mmCIF file of C-alpha atoms in Angstrom:
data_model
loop_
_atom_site.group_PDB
_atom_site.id
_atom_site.type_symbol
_atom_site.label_atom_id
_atom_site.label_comp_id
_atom_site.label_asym_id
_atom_site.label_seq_id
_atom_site.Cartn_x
_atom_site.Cartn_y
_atom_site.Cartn_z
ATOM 1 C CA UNK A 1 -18.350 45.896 -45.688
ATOM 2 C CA UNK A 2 -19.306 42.859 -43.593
ATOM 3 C CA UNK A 3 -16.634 40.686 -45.279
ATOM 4 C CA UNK A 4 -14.077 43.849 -44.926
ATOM 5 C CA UNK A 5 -14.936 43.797 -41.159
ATOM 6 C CA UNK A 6 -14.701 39.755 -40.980
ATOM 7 C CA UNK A 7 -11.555 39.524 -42.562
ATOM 8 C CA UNK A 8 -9.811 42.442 -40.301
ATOM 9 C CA UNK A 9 -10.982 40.729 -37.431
ATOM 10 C CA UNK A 10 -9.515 37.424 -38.698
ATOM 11 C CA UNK A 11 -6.445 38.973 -39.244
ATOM 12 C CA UNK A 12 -6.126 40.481 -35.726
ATOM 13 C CA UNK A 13 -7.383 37.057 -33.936
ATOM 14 C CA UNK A 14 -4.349 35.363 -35.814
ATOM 15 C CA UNK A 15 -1.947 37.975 -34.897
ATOM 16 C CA UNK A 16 -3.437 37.985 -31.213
ATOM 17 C CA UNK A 17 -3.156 33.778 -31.244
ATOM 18 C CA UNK A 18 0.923 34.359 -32.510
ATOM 19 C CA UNK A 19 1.424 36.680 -30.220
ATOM 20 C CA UNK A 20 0.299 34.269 -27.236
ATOM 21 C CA UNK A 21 2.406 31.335 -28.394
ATOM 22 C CA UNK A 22 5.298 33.480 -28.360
ATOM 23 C CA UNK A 23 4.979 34.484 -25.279
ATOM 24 C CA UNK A 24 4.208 31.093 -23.687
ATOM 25 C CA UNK A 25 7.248 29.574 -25.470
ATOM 26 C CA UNK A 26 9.126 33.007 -24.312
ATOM 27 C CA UNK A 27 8.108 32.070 -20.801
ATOM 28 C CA UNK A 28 8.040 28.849 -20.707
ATOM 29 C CA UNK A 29 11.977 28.571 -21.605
ATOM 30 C CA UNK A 30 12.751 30.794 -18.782
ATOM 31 C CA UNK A 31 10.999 29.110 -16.086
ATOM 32 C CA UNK A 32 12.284 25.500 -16.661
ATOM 33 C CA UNK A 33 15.963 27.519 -16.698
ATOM 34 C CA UNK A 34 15.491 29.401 -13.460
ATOM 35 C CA UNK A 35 13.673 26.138 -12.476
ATOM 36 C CA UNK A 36 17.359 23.795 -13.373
ATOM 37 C CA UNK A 37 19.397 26.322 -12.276
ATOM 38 C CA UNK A 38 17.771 26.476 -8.422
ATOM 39 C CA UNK A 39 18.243 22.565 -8.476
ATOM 40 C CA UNK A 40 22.084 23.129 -10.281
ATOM 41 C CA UNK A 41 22.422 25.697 -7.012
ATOM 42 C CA UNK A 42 21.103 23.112 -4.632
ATOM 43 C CA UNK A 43 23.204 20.089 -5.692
ATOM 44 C CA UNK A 44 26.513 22.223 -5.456
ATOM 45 C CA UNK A 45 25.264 23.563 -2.034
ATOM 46 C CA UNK A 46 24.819 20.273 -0.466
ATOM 47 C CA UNK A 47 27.775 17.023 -0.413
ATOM 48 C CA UNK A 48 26.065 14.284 -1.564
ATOM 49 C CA UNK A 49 25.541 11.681 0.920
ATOM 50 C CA UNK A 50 27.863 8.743 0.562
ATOM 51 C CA UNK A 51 26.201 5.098 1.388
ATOM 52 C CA UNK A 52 29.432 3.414 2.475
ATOM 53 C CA UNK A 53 29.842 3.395 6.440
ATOM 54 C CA UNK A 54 32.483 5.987 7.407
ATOM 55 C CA UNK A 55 35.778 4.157 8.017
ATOM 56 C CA UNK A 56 36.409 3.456 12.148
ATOM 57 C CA UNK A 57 39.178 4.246 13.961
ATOM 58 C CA UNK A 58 41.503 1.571 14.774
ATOM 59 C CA UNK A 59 41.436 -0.455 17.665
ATOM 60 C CA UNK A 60 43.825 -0.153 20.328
ATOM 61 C CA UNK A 61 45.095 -3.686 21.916
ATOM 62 C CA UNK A 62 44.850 -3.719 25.556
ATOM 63 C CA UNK A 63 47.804 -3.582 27.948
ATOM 64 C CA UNK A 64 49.009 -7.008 29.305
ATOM 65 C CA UNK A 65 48.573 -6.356 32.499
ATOM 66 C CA UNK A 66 51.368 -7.717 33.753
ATOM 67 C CA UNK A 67 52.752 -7.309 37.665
ATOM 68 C CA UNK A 68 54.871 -4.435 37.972
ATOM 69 C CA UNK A 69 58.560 -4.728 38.517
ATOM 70 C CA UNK A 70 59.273 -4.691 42.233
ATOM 71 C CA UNK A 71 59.975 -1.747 43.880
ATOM 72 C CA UNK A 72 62.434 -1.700 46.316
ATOM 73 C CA UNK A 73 62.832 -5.523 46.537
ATOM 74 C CA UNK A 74 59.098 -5.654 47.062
ATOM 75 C CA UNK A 75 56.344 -6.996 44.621
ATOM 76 C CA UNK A 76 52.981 -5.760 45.205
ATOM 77 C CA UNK A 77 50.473 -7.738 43.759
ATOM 78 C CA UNK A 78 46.391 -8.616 43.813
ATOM 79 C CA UNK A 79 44.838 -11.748 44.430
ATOM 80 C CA UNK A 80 44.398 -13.225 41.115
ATOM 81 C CA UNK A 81 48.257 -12.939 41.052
ATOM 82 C CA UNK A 82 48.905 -15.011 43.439
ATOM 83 C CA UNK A 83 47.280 -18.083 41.786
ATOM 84 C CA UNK A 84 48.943 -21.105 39.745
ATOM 85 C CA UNK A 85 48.707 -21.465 35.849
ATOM 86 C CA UNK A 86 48.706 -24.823 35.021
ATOM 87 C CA UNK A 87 48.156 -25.115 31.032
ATOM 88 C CA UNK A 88 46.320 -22.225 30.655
ATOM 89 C CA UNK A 89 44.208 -22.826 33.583
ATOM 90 C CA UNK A 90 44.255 -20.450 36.663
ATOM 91 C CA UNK A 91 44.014 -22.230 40.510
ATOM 92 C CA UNK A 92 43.588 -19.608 43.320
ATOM 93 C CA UNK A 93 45.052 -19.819 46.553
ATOM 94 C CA UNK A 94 44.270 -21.618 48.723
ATOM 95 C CA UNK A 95 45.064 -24.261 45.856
ATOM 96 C CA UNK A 96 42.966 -27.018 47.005
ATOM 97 C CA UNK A 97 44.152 -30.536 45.466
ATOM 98 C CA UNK A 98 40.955 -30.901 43.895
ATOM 99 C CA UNK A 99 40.684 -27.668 42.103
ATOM 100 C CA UNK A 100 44.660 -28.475 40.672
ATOM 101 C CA UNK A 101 43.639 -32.142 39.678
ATOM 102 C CA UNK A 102 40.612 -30.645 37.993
ATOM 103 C CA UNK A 103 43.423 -28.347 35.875
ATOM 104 C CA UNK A 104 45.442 -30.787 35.079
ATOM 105 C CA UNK A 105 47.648 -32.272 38.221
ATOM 106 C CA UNK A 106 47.996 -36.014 37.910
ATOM 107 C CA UNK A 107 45.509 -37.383 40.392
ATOM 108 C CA UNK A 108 46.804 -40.425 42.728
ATOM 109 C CA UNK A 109 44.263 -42.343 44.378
ATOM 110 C CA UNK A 110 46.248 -42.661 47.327
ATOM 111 C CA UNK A 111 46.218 -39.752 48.499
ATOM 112 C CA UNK A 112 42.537 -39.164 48.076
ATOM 113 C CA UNK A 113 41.734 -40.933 51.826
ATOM 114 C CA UNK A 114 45.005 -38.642 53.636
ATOM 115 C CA UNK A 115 43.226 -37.214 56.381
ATOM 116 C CA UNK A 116 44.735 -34.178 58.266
ATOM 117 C CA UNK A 117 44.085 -33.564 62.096
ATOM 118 C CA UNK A 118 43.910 -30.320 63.670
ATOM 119 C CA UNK A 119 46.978 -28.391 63.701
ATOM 120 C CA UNK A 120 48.831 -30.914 60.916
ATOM 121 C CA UNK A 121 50.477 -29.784 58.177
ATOM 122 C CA UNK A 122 51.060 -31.841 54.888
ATOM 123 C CA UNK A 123 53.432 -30.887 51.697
ATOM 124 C CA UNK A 124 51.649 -32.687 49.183
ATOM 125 C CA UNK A 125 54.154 -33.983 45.937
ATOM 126 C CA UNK A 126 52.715 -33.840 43.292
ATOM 127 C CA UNK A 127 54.266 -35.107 40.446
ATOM 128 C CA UNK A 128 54.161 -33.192 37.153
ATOM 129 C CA UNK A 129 55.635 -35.892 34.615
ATOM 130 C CA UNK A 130 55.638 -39.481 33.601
ATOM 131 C CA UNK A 131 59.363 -39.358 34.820
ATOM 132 C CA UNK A 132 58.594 -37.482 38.250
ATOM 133 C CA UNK A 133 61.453 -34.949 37.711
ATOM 134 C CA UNK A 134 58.828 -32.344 38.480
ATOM 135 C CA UNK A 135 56.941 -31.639 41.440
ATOM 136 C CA UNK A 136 54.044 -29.394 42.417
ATOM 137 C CA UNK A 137 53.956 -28.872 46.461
ATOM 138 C CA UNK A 138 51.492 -27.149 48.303
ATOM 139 C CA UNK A 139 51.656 -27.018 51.842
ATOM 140 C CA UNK A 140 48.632 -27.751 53.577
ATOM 141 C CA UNK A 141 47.411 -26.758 56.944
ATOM 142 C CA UNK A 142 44.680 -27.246 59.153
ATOM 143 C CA UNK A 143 43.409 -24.732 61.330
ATOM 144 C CA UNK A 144 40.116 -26.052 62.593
ATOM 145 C CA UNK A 145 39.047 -28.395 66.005
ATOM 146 C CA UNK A 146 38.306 -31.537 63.769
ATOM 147 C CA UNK A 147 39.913 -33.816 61.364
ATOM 148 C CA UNK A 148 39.487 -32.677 57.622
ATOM 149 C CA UNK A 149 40.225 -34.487 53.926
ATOM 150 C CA UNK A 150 43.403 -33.404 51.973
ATOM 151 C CA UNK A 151 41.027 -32.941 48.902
ATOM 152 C CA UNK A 152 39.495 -30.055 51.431
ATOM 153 C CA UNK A 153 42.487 -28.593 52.485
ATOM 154 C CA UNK A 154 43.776 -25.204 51.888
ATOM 155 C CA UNK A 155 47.489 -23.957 51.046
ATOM 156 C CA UNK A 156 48.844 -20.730 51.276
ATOM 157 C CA UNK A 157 52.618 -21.759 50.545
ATOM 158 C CA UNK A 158 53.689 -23.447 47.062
ATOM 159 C CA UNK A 159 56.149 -24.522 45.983
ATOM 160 C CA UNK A 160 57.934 -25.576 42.135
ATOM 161 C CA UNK A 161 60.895 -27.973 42.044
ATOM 162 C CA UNK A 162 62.608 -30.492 39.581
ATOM 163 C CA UNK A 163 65.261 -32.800 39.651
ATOM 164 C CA UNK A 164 66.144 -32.279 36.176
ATOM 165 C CA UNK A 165 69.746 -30.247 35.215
ATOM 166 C CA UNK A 166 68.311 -28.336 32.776
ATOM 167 C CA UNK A 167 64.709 -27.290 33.780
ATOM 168 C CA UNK A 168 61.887 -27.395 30.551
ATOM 169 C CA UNK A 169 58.704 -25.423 30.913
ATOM 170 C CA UNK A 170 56.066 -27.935 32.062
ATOM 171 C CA UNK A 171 52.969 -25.661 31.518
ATOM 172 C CA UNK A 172 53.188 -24.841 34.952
ATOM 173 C CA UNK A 173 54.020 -21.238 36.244
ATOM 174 C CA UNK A 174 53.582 -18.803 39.624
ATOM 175 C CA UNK A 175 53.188 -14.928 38.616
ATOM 176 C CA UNK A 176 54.531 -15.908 35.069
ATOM 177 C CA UNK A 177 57.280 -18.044 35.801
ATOM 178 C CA UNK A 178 58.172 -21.263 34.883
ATOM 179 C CA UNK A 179 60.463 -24.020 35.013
ATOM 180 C CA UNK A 180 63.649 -23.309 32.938
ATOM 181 C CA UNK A 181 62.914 -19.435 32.478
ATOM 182 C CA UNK A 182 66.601 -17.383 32.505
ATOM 183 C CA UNK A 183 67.642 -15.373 35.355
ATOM 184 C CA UNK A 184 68.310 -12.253 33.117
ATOM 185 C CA UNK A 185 64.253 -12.955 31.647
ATOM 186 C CA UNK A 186 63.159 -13.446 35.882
ATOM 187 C CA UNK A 187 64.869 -10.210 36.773
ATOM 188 C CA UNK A 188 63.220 -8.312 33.934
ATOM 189 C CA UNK A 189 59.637 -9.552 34.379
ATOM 190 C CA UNK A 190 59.748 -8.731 38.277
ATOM 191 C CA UNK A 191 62.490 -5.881 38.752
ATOM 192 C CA UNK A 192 65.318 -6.290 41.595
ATOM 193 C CA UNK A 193 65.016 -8.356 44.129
ATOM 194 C CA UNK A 194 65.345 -7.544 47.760
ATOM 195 C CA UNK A 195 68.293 -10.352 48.227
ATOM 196 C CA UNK A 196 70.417 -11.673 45.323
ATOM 197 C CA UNK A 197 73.092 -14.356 45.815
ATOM 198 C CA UNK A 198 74.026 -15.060 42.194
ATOM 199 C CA UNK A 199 71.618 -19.101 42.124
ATOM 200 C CA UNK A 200 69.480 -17.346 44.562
ATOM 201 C CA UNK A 201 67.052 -14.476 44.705
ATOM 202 C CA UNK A 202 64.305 -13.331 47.247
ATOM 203 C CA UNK A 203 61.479 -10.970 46.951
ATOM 204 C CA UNK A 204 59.178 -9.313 49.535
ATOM 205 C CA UNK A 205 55.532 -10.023 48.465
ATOM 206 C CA UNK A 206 52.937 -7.417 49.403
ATOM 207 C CA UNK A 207 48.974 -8.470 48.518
ATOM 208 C CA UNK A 208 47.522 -5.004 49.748
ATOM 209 C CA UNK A 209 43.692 -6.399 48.430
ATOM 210 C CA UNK A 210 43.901 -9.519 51.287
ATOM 211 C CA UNK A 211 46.172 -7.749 53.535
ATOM 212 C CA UNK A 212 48.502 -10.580 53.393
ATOM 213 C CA UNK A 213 52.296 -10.152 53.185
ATOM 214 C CA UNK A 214 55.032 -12.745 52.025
ATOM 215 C CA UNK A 215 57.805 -14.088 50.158
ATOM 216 C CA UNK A 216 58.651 -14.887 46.625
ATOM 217 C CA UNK A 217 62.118 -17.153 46.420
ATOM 218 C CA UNK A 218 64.123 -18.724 43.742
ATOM 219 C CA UNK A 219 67.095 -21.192 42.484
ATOM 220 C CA UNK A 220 68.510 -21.174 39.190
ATOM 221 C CA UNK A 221 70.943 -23.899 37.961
ATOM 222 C CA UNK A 222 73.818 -21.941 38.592
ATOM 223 C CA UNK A 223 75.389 -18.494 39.018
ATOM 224 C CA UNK A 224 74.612 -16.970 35.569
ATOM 225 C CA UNK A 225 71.985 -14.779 33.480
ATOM 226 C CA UNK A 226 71.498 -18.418 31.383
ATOM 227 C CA UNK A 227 70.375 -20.121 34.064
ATOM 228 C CA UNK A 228 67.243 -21.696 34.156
ATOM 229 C CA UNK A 229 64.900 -21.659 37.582
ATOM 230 C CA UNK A 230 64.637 -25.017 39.291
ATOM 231 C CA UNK A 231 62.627 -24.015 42.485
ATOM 232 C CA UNK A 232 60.129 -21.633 42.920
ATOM 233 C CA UNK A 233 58.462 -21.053 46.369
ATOM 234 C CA UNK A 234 55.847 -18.498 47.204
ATOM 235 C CA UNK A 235 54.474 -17.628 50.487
ATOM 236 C CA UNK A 236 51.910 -16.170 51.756
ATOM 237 C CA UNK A 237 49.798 -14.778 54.707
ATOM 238 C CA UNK A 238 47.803 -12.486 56.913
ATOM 239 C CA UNK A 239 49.828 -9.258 58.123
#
């Protein structure tokens, strides 16, 4: 009877032991699935991040900013406009001899000891090229009670000039123009003039940051929109 009772009981711990692996594989299964398909879910959900920088917008140049065309015969201008380029360099009025030497003027020792008295005034030539067919002039003043250097003297009038037929850019310009430059490329840059007389045309300069006022002039080589400028003379001063 024992061995009746031992065997059923045998019997029913195997069936109980099948019946548990069953159901572990039977749940197992499931899980992991529901498990993958939550992380399936999640991936889809979610845009992978990407590790490559997102692409920049391009980068817009920045305006010349050039002096506007004149209005009514009239340029109006700022400070910085108003000083000489001489290869690449700027030289602010006043344009002190020292400060246009230093940018590339050819220096003359013998002007260095000109001394200017109270009151004088002094157009300085200074020669551009080996040649001298081009001239820089700045017209100096002095408006103090004692007797100053040229090297310390300040201009508020220059002046471009060459004796040459047909003018060549000498690295040298006054609110963008140079030696040579058309008439028909001059008239575009800086709009109408307030006086035109075909070799000849006149501005009215307005500097509204110094209140100064003034004059722009210039002479081509002839009466055409070829011609090249051979004089340039800008004024300036208080209003």
């Amino acid at each position: 009877m024992k061995k009746i009772i031992a065997m059923i009981l045998a019997v029913l711990m195997l069936l109980a032991l099948t019946a548990c692996g069953g159901n572990t594989e039977g749940g197992t299964a499931p899980a992991n699935s529901a498990s993958g398909s939550a992380e399936n879910n999640g991936a889809a959900a979610a845009p992978a991040e990407s590790s490559e920088p997102a692409a920049s917008e391009p980068e817009q140049e920045s305006s010349s900013g050039g002096i506007a065309p004149a209005t009514d015969g009239t340029l109006t201008i700022g400070k910085a406009d108003i000083a000489v380029m001489i290869n690449g360099k700027s030289v602010p009025m006043p344009y002190k001899l020292k400060e246009l030497e230093a940018a590339g003027v050819p220096a003359d020792e013998a002007r260095d000891g000109t001394e200017l008295n109270p009151g004088d005034f002094l157009s300085a030539s200074l020669y551009l090229d080996e040649n001298e067919d081009y001239l820089l002039i700045p017209a100096y003043y002095n408006g103090g009670s004692s007797a100053i250097s040229i090297m310390d003297a300040e201009a508020e009038e220059i002046t471009m000039t060459t004796y040459s037929d047909e003018p060549k850019d000498q690295g040298v310009s006054v609110l963008g123009i140079a030696f040579g430059l058309p008439r028909s490329e001059v008239k575009a840059m800086l709009g109408n003039p307030i006086y035109d007389a075909g070799d000849y045309l006149e501005w009215h300069v307005d500097v509204p940051e110094l209140n100064y006022e003034g004059t722009l002039s210039m002479y081509f080589t002839e009466d055409s929109d070829s011609a090249g400028v051979s004089q340039l003379d800008l004024t300036v001063f208080p209003k």
